[in-house]
Coordinates of C-alpha atoms in Angstrom, one line a residue:
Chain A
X22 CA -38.2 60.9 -128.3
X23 CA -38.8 57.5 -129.6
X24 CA -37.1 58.5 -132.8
X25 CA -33.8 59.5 -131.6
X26 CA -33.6 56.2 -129.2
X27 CA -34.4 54.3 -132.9
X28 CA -31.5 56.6 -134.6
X29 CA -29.1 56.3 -131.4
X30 CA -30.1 52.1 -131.4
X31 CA -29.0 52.0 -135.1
X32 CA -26.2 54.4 -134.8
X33 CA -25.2 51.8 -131.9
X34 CA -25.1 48.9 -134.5
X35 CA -23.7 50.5 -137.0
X36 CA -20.5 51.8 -135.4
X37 CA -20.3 47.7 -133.7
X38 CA -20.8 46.8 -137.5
X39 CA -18.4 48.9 -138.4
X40 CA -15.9 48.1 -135.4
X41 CA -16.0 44.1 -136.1
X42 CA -14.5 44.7 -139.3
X43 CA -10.4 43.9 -139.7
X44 CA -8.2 46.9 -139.4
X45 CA -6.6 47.3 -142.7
X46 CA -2.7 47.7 -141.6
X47 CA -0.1 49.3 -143.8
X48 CA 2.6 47.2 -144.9
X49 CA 5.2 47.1 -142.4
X50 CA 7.9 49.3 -143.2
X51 CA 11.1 47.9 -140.8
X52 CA 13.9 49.0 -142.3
X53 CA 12.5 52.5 -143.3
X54 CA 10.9 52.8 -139.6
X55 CA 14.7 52.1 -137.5
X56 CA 18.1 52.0 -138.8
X57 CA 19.4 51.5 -135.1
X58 CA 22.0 48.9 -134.5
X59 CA 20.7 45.9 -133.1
X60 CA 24.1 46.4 -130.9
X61 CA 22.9 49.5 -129.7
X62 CA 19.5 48.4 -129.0
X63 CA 20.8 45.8 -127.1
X64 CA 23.1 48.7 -125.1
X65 CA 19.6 50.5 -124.3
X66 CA 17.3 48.1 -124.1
X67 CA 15.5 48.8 -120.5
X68 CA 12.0 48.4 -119.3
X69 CA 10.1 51.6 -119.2
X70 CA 6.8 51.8 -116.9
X71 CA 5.5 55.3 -118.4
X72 CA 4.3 56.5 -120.9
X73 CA 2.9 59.9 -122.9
X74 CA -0.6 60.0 -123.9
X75 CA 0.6 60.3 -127.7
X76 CA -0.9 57.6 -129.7
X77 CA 0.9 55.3 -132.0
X78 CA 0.3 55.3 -135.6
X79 CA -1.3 52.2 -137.5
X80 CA 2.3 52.4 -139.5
X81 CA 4.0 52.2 -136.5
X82 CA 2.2 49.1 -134.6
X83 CA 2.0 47.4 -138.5
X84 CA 6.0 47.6 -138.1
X85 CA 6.3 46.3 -134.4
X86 CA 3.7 43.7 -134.9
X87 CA 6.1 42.2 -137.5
X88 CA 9.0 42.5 -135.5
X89 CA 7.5 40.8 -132.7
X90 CA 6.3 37.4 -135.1
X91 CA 5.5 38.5 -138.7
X92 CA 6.7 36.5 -141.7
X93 CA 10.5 37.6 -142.8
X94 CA 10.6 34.9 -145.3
X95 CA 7.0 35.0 -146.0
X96 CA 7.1 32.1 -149.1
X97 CA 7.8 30.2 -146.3
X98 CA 5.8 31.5 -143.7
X99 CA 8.7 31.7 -141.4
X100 CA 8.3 34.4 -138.6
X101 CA 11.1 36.8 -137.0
X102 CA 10.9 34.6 -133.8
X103 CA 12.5 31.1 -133.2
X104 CA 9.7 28.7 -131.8
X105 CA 9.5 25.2 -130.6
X106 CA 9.3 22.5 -133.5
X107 CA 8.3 25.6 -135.6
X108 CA 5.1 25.6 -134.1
X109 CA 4.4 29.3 -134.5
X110 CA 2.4 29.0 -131.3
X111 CA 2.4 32.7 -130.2
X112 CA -0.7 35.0 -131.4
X113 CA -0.8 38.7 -130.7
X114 CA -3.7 40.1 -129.0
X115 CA -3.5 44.3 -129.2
X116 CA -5.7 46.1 -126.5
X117 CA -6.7 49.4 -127.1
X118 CA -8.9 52.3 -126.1
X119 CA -11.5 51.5 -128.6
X120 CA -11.1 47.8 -128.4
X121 CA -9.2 44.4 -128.7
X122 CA -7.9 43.2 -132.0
X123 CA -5.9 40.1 -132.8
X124 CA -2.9 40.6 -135.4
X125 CA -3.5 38.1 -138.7
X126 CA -0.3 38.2 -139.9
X127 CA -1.5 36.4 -143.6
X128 CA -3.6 39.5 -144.1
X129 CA -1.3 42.0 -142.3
X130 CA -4.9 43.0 -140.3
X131 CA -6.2 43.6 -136.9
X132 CA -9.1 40.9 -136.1
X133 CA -11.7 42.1 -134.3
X134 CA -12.1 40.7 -130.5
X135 CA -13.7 43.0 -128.2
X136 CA -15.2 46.5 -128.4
X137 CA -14.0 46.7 -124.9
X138 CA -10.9 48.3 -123.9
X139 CA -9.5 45.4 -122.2
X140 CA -6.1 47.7 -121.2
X141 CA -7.4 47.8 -116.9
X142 CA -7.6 44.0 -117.1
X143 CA -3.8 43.5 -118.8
X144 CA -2.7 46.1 -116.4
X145 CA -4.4 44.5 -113.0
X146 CA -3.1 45.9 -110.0
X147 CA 0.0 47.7 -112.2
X148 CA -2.0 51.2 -113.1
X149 CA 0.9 52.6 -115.0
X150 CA 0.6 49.8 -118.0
X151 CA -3.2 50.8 -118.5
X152 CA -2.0 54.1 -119.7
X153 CA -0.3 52.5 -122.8
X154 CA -2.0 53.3 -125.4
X155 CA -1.6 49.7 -127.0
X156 CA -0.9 46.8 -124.9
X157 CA -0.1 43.7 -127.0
X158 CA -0.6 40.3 -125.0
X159 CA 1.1 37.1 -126.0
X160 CA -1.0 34.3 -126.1
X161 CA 0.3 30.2 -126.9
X162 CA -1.7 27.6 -127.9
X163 CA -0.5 24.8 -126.7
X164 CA -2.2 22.3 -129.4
X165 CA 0.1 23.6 -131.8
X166 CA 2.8 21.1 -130.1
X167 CA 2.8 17.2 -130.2
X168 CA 1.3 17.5 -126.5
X169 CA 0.3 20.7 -125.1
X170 CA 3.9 22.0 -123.3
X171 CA 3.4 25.5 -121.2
X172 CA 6.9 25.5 -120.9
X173 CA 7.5 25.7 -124.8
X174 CA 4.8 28.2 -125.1
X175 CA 6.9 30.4 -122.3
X176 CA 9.5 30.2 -124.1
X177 CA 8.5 30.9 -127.3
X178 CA 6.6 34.2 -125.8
X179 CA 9.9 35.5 -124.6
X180 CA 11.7 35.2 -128.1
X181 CA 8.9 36.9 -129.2
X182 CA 8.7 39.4 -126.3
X183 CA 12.0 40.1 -126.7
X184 CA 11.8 41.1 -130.6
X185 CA 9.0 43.4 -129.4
X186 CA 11.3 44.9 -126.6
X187 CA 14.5 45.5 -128.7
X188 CA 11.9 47.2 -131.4
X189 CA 10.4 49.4 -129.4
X190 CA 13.8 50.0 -128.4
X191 CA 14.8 51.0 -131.6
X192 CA 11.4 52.6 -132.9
X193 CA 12.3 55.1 -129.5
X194 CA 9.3 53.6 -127.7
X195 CA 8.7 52.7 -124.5
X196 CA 7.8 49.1 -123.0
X197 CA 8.2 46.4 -120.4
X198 CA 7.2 42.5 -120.5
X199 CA 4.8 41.7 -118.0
X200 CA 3.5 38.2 -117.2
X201 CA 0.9 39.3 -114.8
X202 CA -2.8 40.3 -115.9
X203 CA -6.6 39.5 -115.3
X204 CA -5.9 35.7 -116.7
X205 CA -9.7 34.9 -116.2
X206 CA -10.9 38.3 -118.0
X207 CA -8.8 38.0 -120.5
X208 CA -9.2 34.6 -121.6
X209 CA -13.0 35.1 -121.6
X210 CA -12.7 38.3 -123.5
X211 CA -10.4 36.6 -126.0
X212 CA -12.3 33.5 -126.3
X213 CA -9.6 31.2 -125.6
X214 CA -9.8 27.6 -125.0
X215 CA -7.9 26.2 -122.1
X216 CA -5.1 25.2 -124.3
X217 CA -4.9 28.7 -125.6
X218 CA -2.6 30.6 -122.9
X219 CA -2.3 33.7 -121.5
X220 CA 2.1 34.2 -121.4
X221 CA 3.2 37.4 -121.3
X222 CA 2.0 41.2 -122.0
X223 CA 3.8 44.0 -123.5
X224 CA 2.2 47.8 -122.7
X225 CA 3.7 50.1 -125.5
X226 CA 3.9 53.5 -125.4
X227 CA 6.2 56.6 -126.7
X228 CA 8.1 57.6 -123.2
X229 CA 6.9 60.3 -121.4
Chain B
X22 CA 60.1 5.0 -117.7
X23 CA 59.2 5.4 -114.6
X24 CA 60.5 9.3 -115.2
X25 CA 58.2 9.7 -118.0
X26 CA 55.4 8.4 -116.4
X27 CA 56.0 10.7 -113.6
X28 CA 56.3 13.4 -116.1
X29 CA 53.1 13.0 -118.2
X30 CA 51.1 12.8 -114.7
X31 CA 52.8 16.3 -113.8
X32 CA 51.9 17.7 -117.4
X33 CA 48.3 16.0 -116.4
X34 CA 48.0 17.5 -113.2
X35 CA 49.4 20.9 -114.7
X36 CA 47.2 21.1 -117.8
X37 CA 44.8 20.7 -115.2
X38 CA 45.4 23.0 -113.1
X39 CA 45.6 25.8 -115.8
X40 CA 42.6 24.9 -117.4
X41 CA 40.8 25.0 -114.0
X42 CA 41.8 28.9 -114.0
X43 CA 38.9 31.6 -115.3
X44 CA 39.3 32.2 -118.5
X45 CA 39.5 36.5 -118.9
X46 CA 37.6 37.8 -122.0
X47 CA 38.4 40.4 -124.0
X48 CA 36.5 43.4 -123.7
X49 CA 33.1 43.2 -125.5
X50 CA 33.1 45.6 -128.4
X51 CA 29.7 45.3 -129.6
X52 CA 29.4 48.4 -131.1
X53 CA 32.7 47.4 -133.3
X54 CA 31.8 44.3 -134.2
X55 CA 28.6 44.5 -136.0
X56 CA 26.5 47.6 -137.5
X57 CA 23.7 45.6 -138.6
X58 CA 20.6 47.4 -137.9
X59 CA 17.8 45.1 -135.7
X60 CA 15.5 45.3 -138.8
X61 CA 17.8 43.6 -140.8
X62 CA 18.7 41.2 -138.4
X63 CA 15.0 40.5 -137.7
X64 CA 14.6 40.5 -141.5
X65 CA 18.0 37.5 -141.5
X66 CA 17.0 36.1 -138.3
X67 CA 16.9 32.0 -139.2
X68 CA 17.5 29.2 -137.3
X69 CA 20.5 27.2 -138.9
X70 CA 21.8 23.9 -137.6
X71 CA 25.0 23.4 -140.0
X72 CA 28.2 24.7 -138.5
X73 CA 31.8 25.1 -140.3
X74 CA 34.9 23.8 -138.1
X75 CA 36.3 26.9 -137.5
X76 CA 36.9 28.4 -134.0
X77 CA 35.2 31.5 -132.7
X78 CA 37.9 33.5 -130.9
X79 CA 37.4 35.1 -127.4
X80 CA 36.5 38.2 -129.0
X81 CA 33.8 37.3 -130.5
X82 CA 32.4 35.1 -127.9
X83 CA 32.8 37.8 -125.2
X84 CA 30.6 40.0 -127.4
X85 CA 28.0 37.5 -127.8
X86 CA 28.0 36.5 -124.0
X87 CA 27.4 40.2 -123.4
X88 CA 24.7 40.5 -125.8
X89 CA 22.7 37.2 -124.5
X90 CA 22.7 39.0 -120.9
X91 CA 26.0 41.3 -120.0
X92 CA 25.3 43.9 -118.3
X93 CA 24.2 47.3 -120.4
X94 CA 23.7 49.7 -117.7
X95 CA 27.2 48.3 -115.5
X96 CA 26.4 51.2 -112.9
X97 CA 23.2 49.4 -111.8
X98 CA 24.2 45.7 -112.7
X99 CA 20.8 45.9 -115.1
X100 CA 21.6 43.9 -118.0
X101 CA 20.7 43.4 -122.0
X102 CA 17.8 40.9 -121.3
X103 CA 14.7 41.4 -119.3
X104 CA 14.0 38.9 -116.5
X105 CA 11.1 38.9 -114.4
X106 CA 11.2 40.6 -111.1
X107 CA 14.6 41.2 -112.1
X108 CA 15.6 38.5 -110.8
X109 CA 18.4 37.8 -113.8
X110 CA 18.3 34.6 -113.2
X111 CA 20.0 33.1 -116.4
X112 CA 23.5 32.1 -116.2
X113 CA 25.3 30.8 -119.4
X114 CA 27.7 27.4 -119.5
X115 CA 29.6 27.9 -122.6
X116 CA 30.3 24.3 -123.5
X117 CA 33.7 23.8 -126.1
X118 CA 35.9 21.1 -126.9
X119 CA 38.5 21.5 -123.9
X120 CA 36.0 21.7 -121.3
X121 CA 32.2 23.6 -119.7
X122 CA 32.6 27.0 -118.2
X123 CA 30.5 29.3 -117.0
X124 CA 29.9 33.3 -118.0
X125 CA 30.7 35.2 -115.0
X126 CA 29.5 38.9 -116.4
X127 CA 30.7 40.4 -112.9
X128 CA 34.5 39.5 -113.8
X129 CA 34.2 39.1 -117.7
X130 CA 35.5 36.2 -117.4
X131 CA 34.6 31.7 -117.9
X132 CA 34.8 30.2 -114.9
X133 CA 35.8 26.6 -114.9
X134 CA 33.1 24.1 -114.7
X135 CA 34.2 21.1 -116.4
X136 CA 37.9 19.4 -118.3
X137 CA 35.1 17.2 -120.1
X138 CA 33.8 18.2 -123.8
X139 CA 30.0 18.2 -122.7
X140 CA 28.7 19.0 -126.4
X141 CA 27.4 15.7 -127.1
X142 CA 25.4 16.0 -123.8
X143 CA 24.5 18.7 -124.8
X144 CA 23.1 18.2 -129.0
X145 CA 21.5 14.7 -127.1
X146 CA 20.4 12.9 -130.3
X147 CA 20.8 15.6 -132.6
X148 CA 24.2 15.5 -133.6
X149 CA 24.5 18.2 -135.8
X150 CA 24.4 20.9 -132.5
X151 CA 28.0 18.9 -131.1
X152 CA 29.7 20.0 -134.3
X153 CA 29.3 23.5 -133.2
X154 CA 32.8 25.1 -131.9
X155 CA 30.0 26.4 -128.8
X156 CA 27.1 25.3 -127.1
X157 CA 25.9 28.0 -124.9
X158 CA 23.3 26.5 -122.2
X159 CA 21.0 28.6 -120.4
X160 CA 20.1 28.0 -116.7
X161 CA 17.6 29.2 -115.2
X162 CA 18.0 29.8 -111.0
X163 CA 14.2 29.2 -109.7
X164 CA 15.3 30.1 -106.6
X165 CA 16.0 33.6 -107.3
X166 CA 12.5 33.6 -107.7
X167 CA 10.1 34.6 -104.7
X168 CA 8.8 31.1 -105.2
X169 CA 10.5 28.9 -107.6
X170 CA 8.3 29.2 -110.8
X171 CA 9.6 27.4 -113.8
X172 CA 7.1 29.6 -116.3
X173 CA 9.1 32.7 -115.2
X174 CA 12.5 30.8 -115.8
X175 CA 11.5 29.8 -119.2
X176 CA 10.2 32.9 -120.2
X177 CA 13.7 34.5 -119.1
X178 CA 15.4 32.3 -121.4
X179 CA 13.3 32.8 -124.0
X180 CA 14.7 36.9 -123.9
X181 CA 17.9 35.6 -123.8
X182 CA 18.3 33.3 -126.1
X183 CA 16.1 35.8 -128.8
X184 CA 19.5 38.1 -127.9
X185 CA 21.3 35.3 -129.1
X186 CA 19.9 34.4 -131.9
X187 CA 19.5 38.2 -133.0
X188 CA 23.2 38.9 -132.6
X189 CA 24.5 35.5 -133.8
X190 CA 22.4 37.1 -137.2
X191 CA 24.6 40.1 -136.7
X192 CA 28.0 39.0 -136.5
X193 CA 27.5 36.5 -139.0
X194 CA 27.4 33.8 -136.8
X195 CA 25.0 30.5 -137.4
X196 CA 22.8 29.2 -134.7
X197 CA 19.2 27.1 -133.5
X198 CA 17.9 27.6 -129.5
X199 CA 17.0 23.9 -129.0
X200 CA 14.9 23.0 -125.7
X201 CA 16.4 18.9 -125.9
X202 CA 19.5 18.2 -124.2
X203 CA 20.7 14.9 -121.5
X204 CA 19.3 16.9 -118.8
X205 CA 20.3 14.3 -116.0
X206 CA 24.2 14.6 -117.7
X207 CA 24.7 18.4 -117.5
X208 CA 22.8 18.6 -114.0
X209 CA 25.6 16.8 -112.5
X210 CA 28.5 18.3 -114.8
X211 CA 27.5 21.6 -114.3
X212 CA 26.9 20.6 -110.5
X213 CA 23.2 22.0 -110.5
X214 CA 20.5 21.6 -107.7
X215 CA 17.1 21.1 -108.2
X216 CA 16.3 24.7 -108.8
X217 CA 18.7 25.4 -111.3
X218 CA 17.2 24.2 -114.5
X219 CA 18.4 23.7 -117.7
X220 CA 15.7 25.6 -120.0
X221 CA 17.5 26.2 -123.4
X222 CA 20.8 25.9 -125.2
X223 CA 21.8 27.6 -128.5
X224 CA 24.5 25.9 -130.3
X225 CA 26.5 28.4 -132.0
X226 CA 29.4 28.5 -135.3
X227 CA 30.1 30.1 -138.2
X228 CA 28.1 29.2 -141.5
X229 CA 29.2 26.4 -143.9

């Protein structure tokens, strides 16, 4: 008996040892992913509260990760989004089953956060956005600015909120922006200082 | 003499009355006037703060209204950009040389705000954004809010202004969203209360 407690202890470890490593993401592929108009994006874009049980690939969320803020001029580190005096404020926390991860765009990796699956405290009282399979939640930090501004970091979360919505758009997912979640949860789970702040969320999904 | 005088403050009162009249735009024709796909305009996407002197016609500029936050689905008045609680509470003031009006997406039309040329209000200290043919402002309408909450306003221009940005990429247009403007100037031109605030502009012409 004791041996298989021993053997279940280590296996225990070993899958948190091997959990709090990155995720390795494949380069993002956006031109090859979505040859959509950005025209007709803009004539469907729509915010979608359902979504299939089908997950989304590592190919996929590497591709709407750098929509949302990754580097399109990456010797200058410049990012798909506008933001306030360049600040590049905005970091992407994705929420998952099997845990949370924060996107490192310089490594093009997931970061481990949580082995939680943090999706029922994004969703709150909304059930439907805890059946996303990935919920990606837009964080500012506010010392990236001369003096900490919430109103530059709310804006700078919807240019980047918006990038994600026209992709998933055009990548035929599903998604909405949502600025209300479990702040305190969340910002414990994250380990965020109080100059780190909780924007906006994005549950993505393919539609049902 | 007299006559003349009499004559240049009928032209006066004329030119004024005309150019109080909505302007009608075009028909957008978004699908027409760009085929850029969103990955490459996310791939383009820059924020560029030199403008040539030439004009953008009505065409052009009734497209990019539409894209910033026209209506996509006209049957249920939803429109391009999200807002929270749907609340669409944006509305543009297209700033030019002859005068401030404002989108009015219901008539496709500018409605008359201001005879005065409100682009140096509007590029404040930084001069380069009053060289710009346009300078679209966004407004945000707190009180289309339950309560008025200034987050959620500038998170909806954030979406908006992303639109901007993403379809100024597309049609070859040149433009910066900029958070500094004379505030206390353009309240009282555009005739704002103290729920309507001015979150974001995007000064907008072609490349030079």
């Amino acid at each position: 008996m004791k041996k298989y407690l021993v053997m279940a202890l280590m296996m225990a470890i070993g899958c948190t040892a091997i959990a709090q490593q990155p995720v390795k993401l494949p380069a993002p592929n956006p031109l090859k992913a979505s040859k959509m108009s950005l025209m007709e994006a803009l004539q469907k874009r729509k915010s979608v509260r359902e979504y299939s049980s089908k997950e989304i690939s590592l190919q996929t969320l590497s591709t709407l990760l750098w929509t949302a803020c990754g580097y399109n001029r990456p010797d200058e580190k410049r990012i798909t989004a506008p933001s306030a005096i360049n600040a590049q404020d905005i970091t992407l926390y994705v929420c998952m089953k099997n845990g949370a991860y924060c996107y490192n765009p310089d490594e093009n990796q997931l970061d481990f956060v949580s082995a939680e699956d943090l999706r029922p405290a994004v969703a709150g009282r909304q059930d439907f956005a805890k059946q996303a399979p990935i919920c990606i939640v837009l964080v500012s930090d506010l010392n990236k600015f001369r003096s900490p501004r919430a109103e530059f970091g709310a804006m700078d979360a919807g240019f980047v909120s918006e990038n994600i919505c026209l992709a998933c758009t055009a990548l035929g997912l599903a998604t909405v922006p949502r600025a209300s979640m479990e702040k305190e949860t969340l910002t414990k789970a994250f380990g965020l200082n109080e100059n780190q702040v909780l924007m906006l969320n994005n549950p993505v999904g393919w539609p049902k």
